[in-house]
XYZ file of C-alpha atoms in Angstrom:
783
model
C -14.033 6.901 -15.825
C -11.098 4.498 -15.630
C -11.048 2.207 -12.579
C -8.310 3.242 -10.177
C -7.325 1.206 -7.163
C -5.601 4.043 -5.357
C -6.221 7.522 -4.139
C -3.358 9.605 -5.459
C -1.687 11.880 -2.967
C 0.139 14.877 -4.375
C 2.539 16.848 -2.196
C 2.508 20.561 -2.901
C 5.673 22.676 -2.720
C 7.602 25.214 -4.718
C 10.517 23.961 -6.866
C 13.707 23.869 -4.769
C 16.402 22.782 -7.230
C 17.261 19.617 -9.139
C 14.878 16.719 -9.637
C 16.396 14.796 -6.715
C 16.410 17.841 -4.419
C 12.762 18.493 -5.225
C 11.816 14.877 -4.452
C 13.674 14.921 -1.143
C 12.228 18.320 -0.228
C 8.727 16.968 -0.683
C 9.658 13.940 1.412
C 10.628 16.150 4.320
C 14.364 16.787 3.791
C 14.395 20.560 3.476
C 17.940 21.382 4.596
C 20.828 21.215 2.115
C 23.082 19.496 4.675
C 20.379 16.874 5.338
C 20.056 16.244 1.620
C 23.843 15.975 1.188
C 24.056 13.443 4.041
C 21.170 11.467 2.570
C 22.806 11.238 -0.846
C 26.265 10.399 0.504
C 25.816 8.368 3.721
C 28.910 7.606 5.818
C 29.510 5.444 8.864
C 30.516 8.555 10.798
C 26.842 9.574 10.690
C 25.787 6.575 12.778
C 24.858 7.186 16.404
C 27.003 5.789 19.186
C 25.746 2.335 20.188
C 26.201 3.362 23.811
C 23.183 5.649 23.491
C 21.068 2.489 23.631
C 19.662 1.666 27.064
C 21.538 -1.213 28.776
C 24.304 -1.335 26.148
C 27.056 -0.652 28.682
C 25.669 -3.360 30.951
C 25.526 -5.899 28.099
C 29.113 -5.176 27.003
C 30.412 -5.525 30.566
C 28.635 -8.910 30.903
C 30.164 -10.097 27.630
C 33.651 -9.057 28.715
C 33.095 -10.941 31.978
C 32.061 -14.035 29.983
C 35.281 -13.854 27.987
C 37.391 -13.525 31.125
C 35.644 -16.490 32.784
C 35.702 -18.536 29.539
C 31.952 -19.015 29.755
C 30.006 -20.650 26.959
C 27.806 -18.076 25.214
C 24.760 -19.065 23.152
C 23.216 -16.803 20.533
C 19.466 -17.506 20.472
C 18.003 -16.405 17.131
C 14.838 -16.389 15.078
C 14.083 -18.296 11.877
C 13.452 -15.414 9.457
C 16.120 -13.519 7.485
C 16.440 -10.864 10.189
C 16.989 -13.528 12.850
C 19.334 -15.610 10.695
C 21.535 -12.641 9.768
C 21.524 -11.440 13.385
C 22.598 -14.863 14.628
C 25.296 -15.101 11.959
C 27.042 -11.784 12.609
C 27.054 -12.109 16.399
C 28.307 -15.708 16.221
C 31.034 -14.807 13.696
C 32.186 -11.728 15.618
C 32.361 -13.435 19.015
C 34.125 -16.427 17.526
C 36.697 -14.217 15.819
C 37.607 -12.413 19.030
C 38.051 -15.649 20.966
C 34.728 -16.456 22.617
C 33.362 -19.915 23.267
C 30.154 -19.421 21.324
C 27.414 -21.436 19.629
C 23.941 -20.634 18.336
C 20.428 -21.976 18.770
C 17.433 -21.352 16.537
C 14.099 -22.971 17.453
C 12.383 -25.247 14.963
C 9.315 -23.382 13.676
C 7.184 -26.527 13.357
C 8.051 -28.074 16.739
C 8.919 -25.174 19.064
C 7.142 -22.205 17.471
C 8.289 -18.613 17.698
C 10.738 -17.158 20.208
C 12.201 -18.344 23.471
C 10.857 -21.515 25.050
C 11.556 -23.082 28.435
C 12.569 -26.484 27.064
C 15.282 -24.918 24.925
C 16.545 -22.784 27.816
C 16.695 -25.825 30.092
C 18.724 -27.699 27.473
C 21.079 -24.738 26.926
C 21.556 -24.375 30.667
C 23.351 -27.729 30.784
C 26.326 -26.307 28.888
C 26.125 -22.484 28.787
C 25.998 -19.641 31.301
C 24.908 -16.733 29.095
C 22.211 -16.504 26.403
C 21.896 -13.534 24.055
C 18.689 -13.305 22.058
C 18.698 -11.612 18.666
C 15.535 -10.377 16.907
C 13.395 -11.980 19.601
C 12.657 -12.045 23.332
C 10.926 -8.752 24.065
C 7.617 -10.505 24.850
C 9.156 -13.535 26.616
C 8.270 -12.596 30.203
C 7.606 -16.122 31.434
C 10.696 -17.490 29.709
C 12.861 -14.754 31.235
C 11.516 -15.632 34.682
C 12.380 -19.266 34.028
C 15.930 -18.377 32.920
C 16.419 -16.386 36.092
C 15.074 -19.245 38.217
C 17.687 -21.664 36.827
C 20.538 -19.179 37.290
C 20.976 -18.274 33.636
C 21.835 -14.708 32.543
C 19.728 -13.526 29.633
C 20.598 -10.550 27.431
C 17.691 -9.641 25.157
C 18.325 -7.730 21.930
C 15.209 -7.061 19.899
C 13.438 -4.413 17.834
C 9.804 -5.472 18.128
C 7.161 -3.484 19.996
C 7.375 -3.630 23.769
C 4.421 -4.696 25.901
C 3.431 -2.975 29.124
C 5.811 -5.024 31.301
C 9.304 -5.863 30.073
C 10.831 -9.305 30.741
C 12.934 -9.593 33.900
C 16.172 -10.267 31.995
C 19.789 -9.400 32.876
C 19.482 -6.519 30.429
C 17.362 -5.510 27.412
C 18.588 -3.643 24.326
C 15.686 -2.408 22.238
C 15.383 1.096 20.719
C 11.592 0.852 21.148
C 11.782 0.726 24.948
C 9.632 3.464 26.448
C 12.571 4.598 28.569
C 14.913 4.710 25.564
C 16.506 7.965 24.426
C 18.102 6.474 21.347
C 17.563 8.882 18.393
C 16.472 6.186 15.886
C 13.945 3.499 16.826
C 13.429 1.809 13.433
C 16.464 -0.504 13.379
C 15.911 -4.079 12.248
C 16.849 -6.839 14.673
C 20.138 -7.265 12.820
C 20.732 -3.519 13.178
C 20.394 -3.806 16.959
C 22.737 -6.819 16.916
C 25.260 -4.852 14.857
C 25.129 -2.094 17.480
C 26.018 -4.671 20.122
C 29.084 -5.994 18.267
C 30.083 -2.434 17.379
C 29.891 -1.421 21.058
C 31.889 -4.482 22.147
C 34.434 -3.804 19.384
C 34.821 -0.206 20.548
C 35.379 -1.355 24.136
C 38.151 -3.823 23.190
C 39.529 -1.552 20.422
C 38.554 -3.957 17.616
C 35.679 -1.972 16.100
C 36.973 -2.461 12.531
C 36.029 -6.167 12.775
C 32.358 -5.268 13.170
C 32.351 -3.597 9.737
C 33.306 -6.891 8.071
C 29.671 -7.918 8.471
C 27.926 -4.777 7.212
C 26.859 -6.544 3.978
C 25.058 -9.229 6.007
C 23.519 -6.488 8.177
C 22.230 -4.783 4.998
C 20.722 -8.077 3.819
C 18.750 -8.559 7.041
C 17.707 -4.899 7.168
C 16.191 -4.889 3.675
C 14.576 -8.316 4.108
C 12.825 -7.184 7.307
C 11.189 -4.273 5.445
C 12.141 -1.619 7.983
C 12.199 2.047 6.856
C 15.296 2.685 4.726
C 15.969 6.095 6.214
C 18.279 7.324 8.948
C 20.661 4.654 10.212
C 19.005 1.960 8.107
C 19.866 3.882 4.928
C 23.478 4.249 6.032
C 23.734 0.545 6.883
C 22.125 -0.506 3.603
C 24.110 1.873 1.394
C 27.444 0.828 2.882
C 26.412 -2.826 2.988
C 25.395 -2.904 -0.690
C 28.766 -1.487 -1.736
C 30.521 -4.174 0.277
C 28.135 -6.877 -0.958
C 29.384 -6.584 -4.554
C 32.818 -7.779 -3.426
C 31.715 -9.762 -0.384
C 34.259 -11.927 1.439
C 31.482 -14.158 2.826
C 31.485 -17.205 0.568
C 27.906 -18.182 1.446
C 26.521 -14.805 0.474
C 28.660 -14.875 -2.672
C 27.224 -18.287 -3.599
C 23.675 -16.956 -3.278
C 24.454 -13.844 -5.318
C 25.982 -16.021 -8.039
C 22.926 -18.307 -7.994
C 20.437 -15.501 -8.636
C 22.696 -13.251 -10.726
C 23.783 -13.173 -14.323
C 27.501 -13.356 -13.564
C 27.966 -9.590 -13.779
C 29.719 -8.569 -10.550
C 29.707 -4.949 -11.700
C 25.910 -4.870 -11.629
C 24.668 -2.527 -8.930
C 23.076 -4.192 -5.911
C 19.438 -3.195 -5.358
C 16.862 -3.658 -2.629
C 14.634 -5.518 -5.097
C 17.289 -8.171 -5.686
C 17.761 -8.637 -1.938
C 14.045 -8.525 -1.089
C 12.737 -10.741 -3.902
C 15.641 -13.075 -4.713
C 18.154 -13.384 -1.868
C 15.836 -12.924 1.128
C 13.171 -15.488 0.117
C 15.797 -18.206 -0.382
C 17.281 -17.677 3.077
C 13.786 -17.502 4.520
C 12.714 -20.735 2.839
C 14.742 -23.004 5.114
C 13.362 -21.386 8.260
C 9.845 -21.652 6.890
C 9.885 -25.265 5.756
C 12.789 -27.154 7.348
C 15.628 -25.762 9.478
C 16.810 -22.140 9.717
C 20.237 -23.396 10.751
C 20.906 -24.055 7.052
C 20.745 -20.294 6.497
C 23.112 -19.604 9.398
C 25.530 -22.269 8.190
C 25.510 -20.739 4.712
C 26.315 -17.232 6.003
C 29.020 -18.434 8.412
C 30.824 -21.108 6.381
C 34.277 -20.500 4.905
C 34.091 -23.557 2.628
C 33.215 -22.531 -0.950
C 32.057 -25.993 -2.041
C 29.866 -26.331 1.028
C 28.468 -22.848 0.363
C 27.424 -23.808 -3.164
C 25.691 -26.954 -1.911
C 23.838 -24.986 0.774
C 22.842 -22.254 -1.707
C 21.329 -24.880 -4.033
C 19.521 -26.450 -1.069
C 17.951 -23.088 -0.215
C 16.984 -22.577 -3.863
C 15.172 -25.926 -3.894
C 13.461 -25.128 -0.594
C 12.311 -21.826 -2.039
C 10.701 -23.578 -5.018
C 8.940 -25.961 -2.630
C 7.798 -22.975 -0.592
C 6.329 -21.312 -3.678
C 4.317 -24.425 -4.561
C 3.028 -24.797 -1.009
C 2.189 -21.101 -0.835
C 0.121 -21.290 -4.037
C -1.860 -24.251 -2.697
C -2.609 -22.619 0.676
C -3.499 -19.320 -1.008
C -6.043 -21.153 -3.176
C -7.601 -22.769 -0.086
C -7.655 -19.408 1.709
C -9.462 -17.833 -1.257
C -12.002 -20.665 -1.174
C -12.557 -20.024 2.543
C -13.103 -16.325 1.841
C -15.552 -17.058 -0.969
C -17.601 -19.204 1.413
C -17.453 -17.222 4.650
C -16.264 -13.648 4.030
C -17.629 -10.700 2.030
C -14.364 -8.791 1.655
C -15.992 -5.589 0.383
C -18.189 -5.433 3.514
C -15.581 -6.401 6.110
C -13.028 -4.106 7.717
C -10.890 -6.979 8.985
C -10.221 -10.370 7.383
C -9.622 -13.518 9.442
C -9.053 -16.734 7.485
C -8.872 -20.118 9.201
C -7.603 -23.443 7.873
C -6.314 -26.806 9.041
C -2.874 -28.257 8.545
C -1.494 -25.211 6.768
C 2.263 -24.942 7.038
C 3.281 -22.407 9.696
C 6.185 -21.219 7.599
C 4.001 -20.078 4.709
C 0.881 -18.543 6.230
C 2.621 -15.203 6.833
C 3.208 -14.845 3.093
C -0.399 -15.843 2.403
C -1.586 -13.194 4.874
C 0.524 -10.592 3.026
C -0.927 -11.578 -0.345
C -4.523 -11.477 0.891
C -3.906 -8.104 2.553
C -2.459 -6.720 -0.685
C -5.300 -8.059 -2.833
C -8.227 -6.989 -0.624
C -6.481 -4.162 1.245
C -7.817 -5.106 4.636
C -5.882 -5.974 7.822
C -5.584 -9.751 7.540
C -4.961 -12.644 9.921
C -4.375 -16.177 8.643
C -4.680 -18.946 11.250
C -4.079 -22.673 11.035
C -5.499 -25.225 13.485
C -3.480 -27.988 15.058
C -4.555 -30.033 18.107
C -7.084 -27.436 19.227
C -4.681 -24.502 18.919
C -4.902 -21.796 16.275
C -1.671 -20.054 15.404
C -0.844 -17.653 12.630
C 0.290 -14.346 11.256
C -1.235 -10.896 10.878
C -0.466 -8.237 8.263
C -1.770 -4.682 8.222
C -2.532 -1.733 5.967
C -1.018 1.740 6.244
C -2.391 3.723 9.166
C -3.651 0.751 11.197
C -1.519 -0.670 14.010
C -2.022 -4.429 13.911
C -0.017 -4.944 17.101
C -2.365 -2.645 19.044
C -5.388 -4.327 17.447
C -4.245 -7.785 18.560
C -3.236 -6.353 21.944
C -6.847 -5.162 22.426
C -7.916 -8.819 22.465
C -4.938 -10.216 24.376
C -7.178 -11.838 27.019
C -8.213 -14.365 24.362
C -4.643 -15.209 23.293
C -2.026 -17.658 24.471
C 0.780 -15.458 23.150
C 1.437 -12.734 20.622
C 4.102 -10.296 19.462
C 5.028 -8.052 16.580
C 4.896 -4.446 15.472
C 2.650 -1.948 13.683
C 2.516 -3.746 10.329
C 2.885 -7.439 11.270
C 2.262 -9.738 14.223
C 2.239 -13.390 15.248
C -0.302 -14.945 17.614
C -1.829 -18.153 18.952
C -5.085 -18.977 20.742
C -7.360 -21.857 21.625
C -10.031 -22.756 19.036
C -12.794 -22.055 21.561
C -11.597 -18.454 21.932
C -11.828 -17.611 18.229
C -15.304 -16.052 18.220
C -14.561 -13.846 21.219
C -11.283 -12.833 19.569
C -13.119 -11.937 16.343
C -15.685 -9.849 18.194
C -13.021 -7.821 19.975
C -11.119 -7.210 16.762
C -14.336 -6.161 14.993
C -15.078 -3.692 17.781
C -11.532 -2.331 17.581
C -11.785 -2.054 13.787
C -15.077 -0.159 13.961
C -13.365 2.399 16.146
C -10.135 2.809 14.174
C -10.912 1.924 10.542
C -13.065 4.121 8.301
C -13.837 3.686 4.602
C -11.151 6.158 3.612
C -8.442 4.108 5.343
C -9.426 1.089 3.227
C -8.400 2.819 0.009
C -4.638 2.497 -0.497
C -2.747 5.742 -1.059
C -0.287 6.210 -3.882
C 2.120 9.041 -3.146
C 3.006 11.006 -6.262
C 6.389 12.708 -5.959
C 6.256 14.950 -9.032
C 4.466 15.555 -12.323
C 6.714 15.169 -15.368
C 6.288 16.266 -18.985
C 8.063 15.304 -22.201
C 10.955 17.682 -21.453
C 11.707 16.200 -18.026
C 11.418 12.504 -18.943
C 14.915 11.602 -20.114
C 17.902 9.406 -19.321
C 19.476 12.156 -17.222
C 16.409 12.053 -14.959
C 16.893 8.275 -14.578
C 20.499 8.803 -13.518
C 19.463 11.436 -10.984
C 16.835 9.098 -9.509
C 19.465 6.372 -9.029
C 21.156 8.644 -6.455
C 18.219 7.960 -4.117
C 18.906 4.217 -3.930
C 18.701 1.935 -2.069
C 14.919 2.075 -2.232
C 12.629 0.460 0.286
C 10.149 1.228 3.044
C 9.971 4.999 3.772
C 12.292 5.621 0.807
C 10.360 4.162 -2.127
C 11.342 4.532 -5.737
C 9.818 7.874 -6.830
C 6.394 7.761 -8.446
C 5.674 10.344 -11.141
C 2.468 11.489 -12.774
C 2.678 11.604 -16.580
C -0.184 12.929 -18.720
C -0.474 11.590 -22.251
C -2.628 9.898 -24.874
C -2.963 6.167 -25.447
C -1.147 5.190 -28.617
C -1.320 1.425 -28.156
C -2.363 -1.002 -25.400
C -1.935 -4.777 -25.327
C -2.275 -7.679 -22.888
C 0.943 -9.682 -22.551
C 2.486 -12.438 -20.462
C 1.136 -15.669 -19.036
C -2.673 -15.603 -18.963
C -2.416 -12.069 -20.421
C -1.906 -10.712 -16.894
C 0.262 -7.731 -17.785
C -0.211 -4.481 -19.700
C 2.046 -3.110 -22.419
C 1.297 0.530 -23.165
C 2.643 3.066 -25.631
C 1.952 6.576 -24.386
C 2.221 9.761 -26.440
C 3.461 12.619 -24.264
C 3.619 15.771 -26.350
C 5.537 14.719 -29.444
C 7.353 11.795 -27.807
C 6.360 8.143 -27.460
C 7.195 6.210 -24.295
C 6.878 2.483 -23.656
C 5.292 1.329 -20.405
C 4.747 -1.961 -18.595
C 2.096 -2.585 -15.935
C 2.453 -5.868 -14.077
C -0.875 -7.524 -13.187
C -2.708 -4.724 -15.009
C -3.671 -6.540 -18.210
C -7.398 -6.027 -17.601
C -6.959 -2.276 -18.144
C -6.712 -2.947 -21.886
C -10.495 -3.523 -21.795
C -10.957 0.045 -20.548
C -8.451 1.983 -22.667
C -9.244 3.540 -26.058
C -6.728 4.703 -28.629
C -6.274 8.477 -28.454
C -7.778 8.680 -24.952
C -6.057 11.075 -22.563
C -4.951 9.449 -19.324
C -2.828 10.074 -16.243
C -0.192 7.425 -15.558
C 1.436 6.961 -12.139
C 4.764 5.326 -12.816
C 8.435 4.875 -12.063
C 10.905 6.123 -14.672
C 13.558 3.482 -15.383
C 16.411 2.765 -17.750
C 15.759 -0.232 -19.964
C 18.664 -1.924 -21.786
C 17.866 -4.223 -24.697
C 20.306 -5.291 -27.427
C 22.819 -2.723 -26.158
C 20.243 0.039 -26.625
C 19.286 2.116 -23.603
C 15.787 3.596 -23.489
C 13.271 4.866 -20.955
C 10.559 2.589 -19.619
C 7.546 3.624 -17.574
C 6.880 1.083 -14.790
C 3.132 1.636 -14.387
C 1.639 1.598 -10.887
C -1.830 2.948 -11.665
C -3.818 4.749 -14.364
C -6.533 7.359 -13.867
C -8.758 9.462 -16.042
C -7.865 13.167 -15.983
C -9.163 15.145 -13.034
C -11.948 16.871 -14.964
C -13.284 13.580 -16.301
C -13.238 11.933 -12.868
C -15.171 14.822 -11.337
C -17.659 14.802 -14.213
C -18.183 11.058 -13.943
C -18.791 11.117 -10.187
C -21.055 14.114 -10.600
C -23.468 12.454 -13.029
C -23.581 9.273 -10.979
C -24.456 11.226 -7.850
C -27.116 13.145 -9.781
C -29.214 9.990 -10.213
C -29.512 9.547 -6.441
C -30.091 13.229 -5.874
C -32.985 13.667 -8.297
C -34.766 10.703 -6.749
C -34.721 12.221 -3.242
C -33.358 15.780 -3.117
C -32.525 17.464 0.159
C -35.445 19.500 1.555
C -35.382 23.269 1.189
C -37.131 25.957 3.153
C -39.322 28.293 1.122
C -37.905 31.779 0.471
C -34.388 30.698 1.335
C -31.814 33.142 -0.026
C -28.755 31.506 -1.538
C -25.344 32.892 -2.366
C -24.606 34.125 -5.860
C -21.454 32.820 -7.504
C -20.026 36.290 -7.717
C -20.474 37.023 -4.019
C -19.359 33.665 -2.605
C -16.291 33.772 -0.352
C -14.602 30.433 0.307
C -13.444 30.217 3.902
C -10.757 27.810 5.159
C -13.395 25.807 6.916
C -16.761 24.192 6.340
C -18.897 22.571 3.648
C -19.757 23.865 0.188
C -22.873 22.405 -1.467
C -22.600 22.136 -5.245
C -25.418 21.203 -7.645
C -24.156 21.374 -11.247
C -21.195 20.073 -13.196
C -20.019 23.585 -14.038
C -20.242 24.637 -10.407
C -18.311 21.560 -9.242
C -15.464 22.176 -11.693
C -15.340 25.860 -10.777
C -15.291 25.330 -7.001
C -12.756 22.520 -7.332
C -10.460 24.712 -9.408
C -10.731 27.597 -6.939
C -9.937 25.406 -3.954
C -7.115 23.594 -5.749
C -5.432 26.863 -6.670
C -5.956 28.229 -3.179
C -4.581 24.995 -1.699
C -1.401 25.368 -3.707
C -0.913 28.804 -2.213
C -1.651 28.056 1.445
C -1.306 24.240 1.435
C -4.661 23.366 2.988
C -6.655 20.222 2.376
C -10.065 19.749 0.768
C -12.087 16.760 -0.418
C -15.020 16.084 -2.709
C -17.947 14.026 -1.395
C -20.979 12.877 -3.375
C -24.506 12.935 -1.875
C -23.186 12.455 1.676
C -20.413 14.108 3.683
C -17.555 11.586 3.545
C -14.727 12.934 5.683
C -14.149 14.921 8.824
C -10.445 15.387 8.240
C -10.419 17.914 5.403
C -10.441 21.649 6.036
C -13.107 22.148 3.349
C -15.558 19.610 1.953
C -17.284 19.991 -1.401
C -20.511 18.028 -1.064
C -22.034 17.370 -4.492
C -25.831 16.994 -4.784
C -26.321 16.575 -1.019
C -29.118 14.248 0.062
C -28.909 15.798 3.515
C -28.077 19.445 3.956
C -25.321 20.379 6.387
C -26.134 23.188 8.799
C -24.019 26.293 8.240
C -22.906 25.201 4.771
C -22.497 27.437 1.723
C -24.707 26.745 -1.311
C -22.736 27.503 -4.433
C -24.349 28.719 -7.717
C -28.008 28.813 -6.537
C -29.575 32.270 -6.512
C -33.185 31.721 -5.517
C -35.195 34.777 -4.585
C -38.592 35.141 -3.013
C -40.084 35.731 -6.515
C -40.901 32.028 -6.619
C -44.342 32.115 -5.103
C -44.553 28.362 -5.062
C -41.968 25.664 -5.539
C -44.695 23.686 -7.286
C -44.153 25.826 -10.409
C -41.089 23.674 -10.996
C -38.968 21.561 -8.740
C -36.317 24.065 -7.550
C -33.776 21.253 -7.448
C -34.014 20.884 -11.210
C -34.196 24.363 -12.739
C -30.488 24.984 -12.432
C -29.629 21.987 -14.562
C -30.734 23.951 -17.623
C -27.164 24.371 -18.920
C -26.389 20.664 -18.675
C -29.575 19.180 -20.122
C -27.672 18.049 -23.197
C -25.644 15.762 -20.876
C -28.700 14.521 -19.028
C -31.509 14.001 -21.551
C -30.836 11.347 -24.208
C -31.758 12.357 -27.738
C -32.930 9.957 -30.433
C -29.422 10.110 -31.912
C -27.890 9.223 -28.511
C -30.116 6.182 -28.160
C -29.369 5.063 -31.698
C -25.597 5.421 -31.163
C -25.660 3.251 -28.014
C -27.922 0.667 -29.671
C -25.557 0.355 -32.637
C -22.642 -0.431 -30.328
C -24.612 -3.073 -28.425
C -26.073 -4.591 -31.575
C -22.600 -5.204 -33.054
C -22.474 -8.167 -30.656
C -25.955 -9.307 -29.754
C -24.705 -10.265 -26.299
C -21.571 -9.908 -24.222
C -19.819 -7.509 -21.894
C -18.870 -3.909 -22.500
C -17.043 -1.538 -20.187
C -19.034 1.578 -19.210
C -15.981 3.822 -19.474
C -15.026 2.585 -22.943
C -18.580 3.021 -24.234
C -18.837 6.560 -22.836
C -15.398 7.472 -24.194
C -16.323 6.283 -27.685
C -19.475 8.446 -27.636
C -18.120 11.570 -25.934
C -18.738 13.629 -29.071
C -22.434 13.405 -28.219
C -21.890 14.606 -24.631
C -22.420 11.093 -23.306
C -22.362 10.777 -19.509
C -23.058 7.987 -17.040
C -26.379 9.649 -16.200
C -27.464 9.647 -19.835
C -26.114 6.155 -20.579
C -27.829 4.507 -17.609
C -31.148 6.090 -18.611
C -30.735 4.910 -22.196
C -30.226 1.369 -20.913
C -33.388 1.704 -18.789
C -35.314 2.957 -21.849
C -34.158 -0.043 -23.902
C -35.164 -2.411 -21.115
C -38.602 -0.797 -20.881
C -39.049 -1.189 -24.654
C -38.103 -4.875 -24.474
C -34.960 -4.383 -26.545
C -32.405 -5.358 -23.944
C -31.707 -7.178 -20.706
C -28.603 -6.169 -18.787
C -26.795 -6.093 -15.465
C -24.069 -3.671 -14.373
C -21.279 -5.200 -12.277
C -17.911 -3.716 -11.428
C -18.132 -1.004 -14.091
C -19.056 -3.543 -16.795
C -22.380 -4.037 -18.581
C -23.354 -7.676 -19.160
C -26.115 -7.507 -21.773
C -28.186 -9.349 -24.330
C -30.131 -7.747 -27.170
C -33.486 -9.554 -27.109
C -35.256 -7.809 -29.997
C -34.090 -6.178 -33.205
C -37.556 -5.070 -34.316
C -38.076 -1.393 -34.991
C -39.820 0.531 -32.250
C -40.684 4.100 -31.350
C -38.813 5.723 -28.469
C -42.005 7.602 -27.619
C -43.446 4.276 -26.452
C -41.114 4.541 -23.472
C -42.654 6.329 -20.491
C -39.178 7.176 -19.204
C -38.127 8.717 -22.533
C -41.315 10.840 -22.712
C -41.004 11.965 -19.099
C -37.399 13.039 -19.516
C -38.168 15.065 -22.640
C -41.229 16.671 -21.028
C -39.014 17.703 -18.116
C -36.463 19.094 -20.579
C -39.072 21.181 -22.378
C -40.401 22.549 -19.086
C -36.967 23.655 -17.941
C -36.085 25.250 -21.257
C -39.320 27.305 -21.272
C -38.777 28.765 -17.800
C -38.328 32.520 -17.731
C -35.114 33.983 -16.397
C -37.028 35.481 -13.472
C -37.398 31.987 -12.083
C -33.668 31.606 -11.551
């Protein structure tokens, strides 16, 4: 069975129309008007900014500031969301005649968010501070602002804590008392709502739309869901971005582009090329460089600043690689990732601006909620990143008594604590994780939108898919399942990290690329049937347009996966089968009724495939969920569980395919757990020819490593299974022919003798064949 990192999630529904309509229907858009609005977003579909709590109050205070000629300070954050938020509010207020400046704290010196020293300094020349993308957790700082007579307007989008800051007003769609219809705006989205509301009040709303391209930049970079208002903002912003009037943004686009202004803007370009360069300054030096770039009107200055950010980004990449290496060394020494539910990595002197990226990379690699902390003068500070389905903000909040400060949202958080509090903090997080993380949550899910065949994979399909852009969180590029046979597989790229695959689908050949999947070449065999989860993209090379499969994952076909798991579970089962009561009457296959509830025990390969097929077909009709567990019940969430070769019987379960009767006077006649494997003995008991075939493969190289799946695939003509293969290896070891170790689906082995020997000298071989003969001689009355 091919190694697969993901559990594939298929959504079941009846075809509703075109490819795009079917994708959107499965993603929850089931009304034609909803679909039309999604595909053609307009600014008229945005909600009124005055639906946001405190918006009216904020606008009135801003108008008062203009009338009194007060100095207004925009207080931002140092990431892309904060930099874009600061830029658009500063530009808008300046254009309509405000006395306005901006302040962004230095990450290395001041840390995250509002701080009293900065507020005290600002108070010497300004009367009103407006925070953007920050402030919702700044209770003490808000109290300080109030004590010195400063008005503080907080605009933010992060999660709210139990008690809100005592500010002049707070605009945040995540407020518990908010009735705003969309709570997933980025910080720059909330800021845009503020300038839109002010523009509406003074009848200058059209000015707000000048900045929609910068709003789109911050929205994509902050990885908020690209649905609802965020999709509208991003779609309109990308169109404007191609002909942007902001010279700083134009300089960045020119720097990372190929000079083709007609090229369509994508979320990938913003997220992986533009965003990181703007972020780099805030991470390593001064975020004000990013604000200056986005607000300057001087083209020469813009080019200089863009190059500065590019250089900073290269420096960031080098620093990130070094810290990541040290973090991996820490994990190798102190953490067993496969046994932990939560990863906490600690270092010294790591740059604050980079550890968030390192946390993201570790989370992605090990798929565990991850916190990376760096120590400085007895204080640990750092960043947290989470997996789907686990709220990292709530996890950190559960240990807030140990923290100096924290903030964030479901998928990411920032925090700081004293070194002496670390162990207590770890213990509380471990307790929280035990309660809210199970093994199933630690397997990433890959959502499959549709299954395609050779007739539906074409350039027209690619053009349809492009209608769904911009892609991003909550609106990912569609993933398709394609079934085909391996024509060719090769490792490519630096250190042979990537996979190039040619897949035969029906009569057509398709080229595929799998980034960071080069090791799969060791598992794939020519002619092998596989399932590929992939994006379908247009690829242009030498003026020739073709289809490319962007590979996300590869699995063995369903039947092979079930078969593989079955024979592995059988080894555990036959060593310690679940106890039976004498004279128990079991259900016949023909009389079994599958209810929408409960556990079905299955004991043979044929029975497993049959039950699985029945439930799958029934699930398509009524859309209920079922899961397959091996030896032990693995999930409480599914409507029906198929438990294969149960080591512990579940009360009230249905036993499929056994038909014992009271004719068996004594179970000692033959182990009742074994008699019903009669049909599959050929896949369980190794013959002389089986042993010889495996030995030939191993002897070709007297020592080395061979992948279990590839060996089984090459010998499938002989009904080779994991059960049979593992017993053959044990027989060889007993005969002194081989030493071996199985790790991560690979057999490390050395042939230690090439002398001829008799398989009958192996006790295991004789025992297995004696068992086979006994089963085959049993009369039908016994089963």
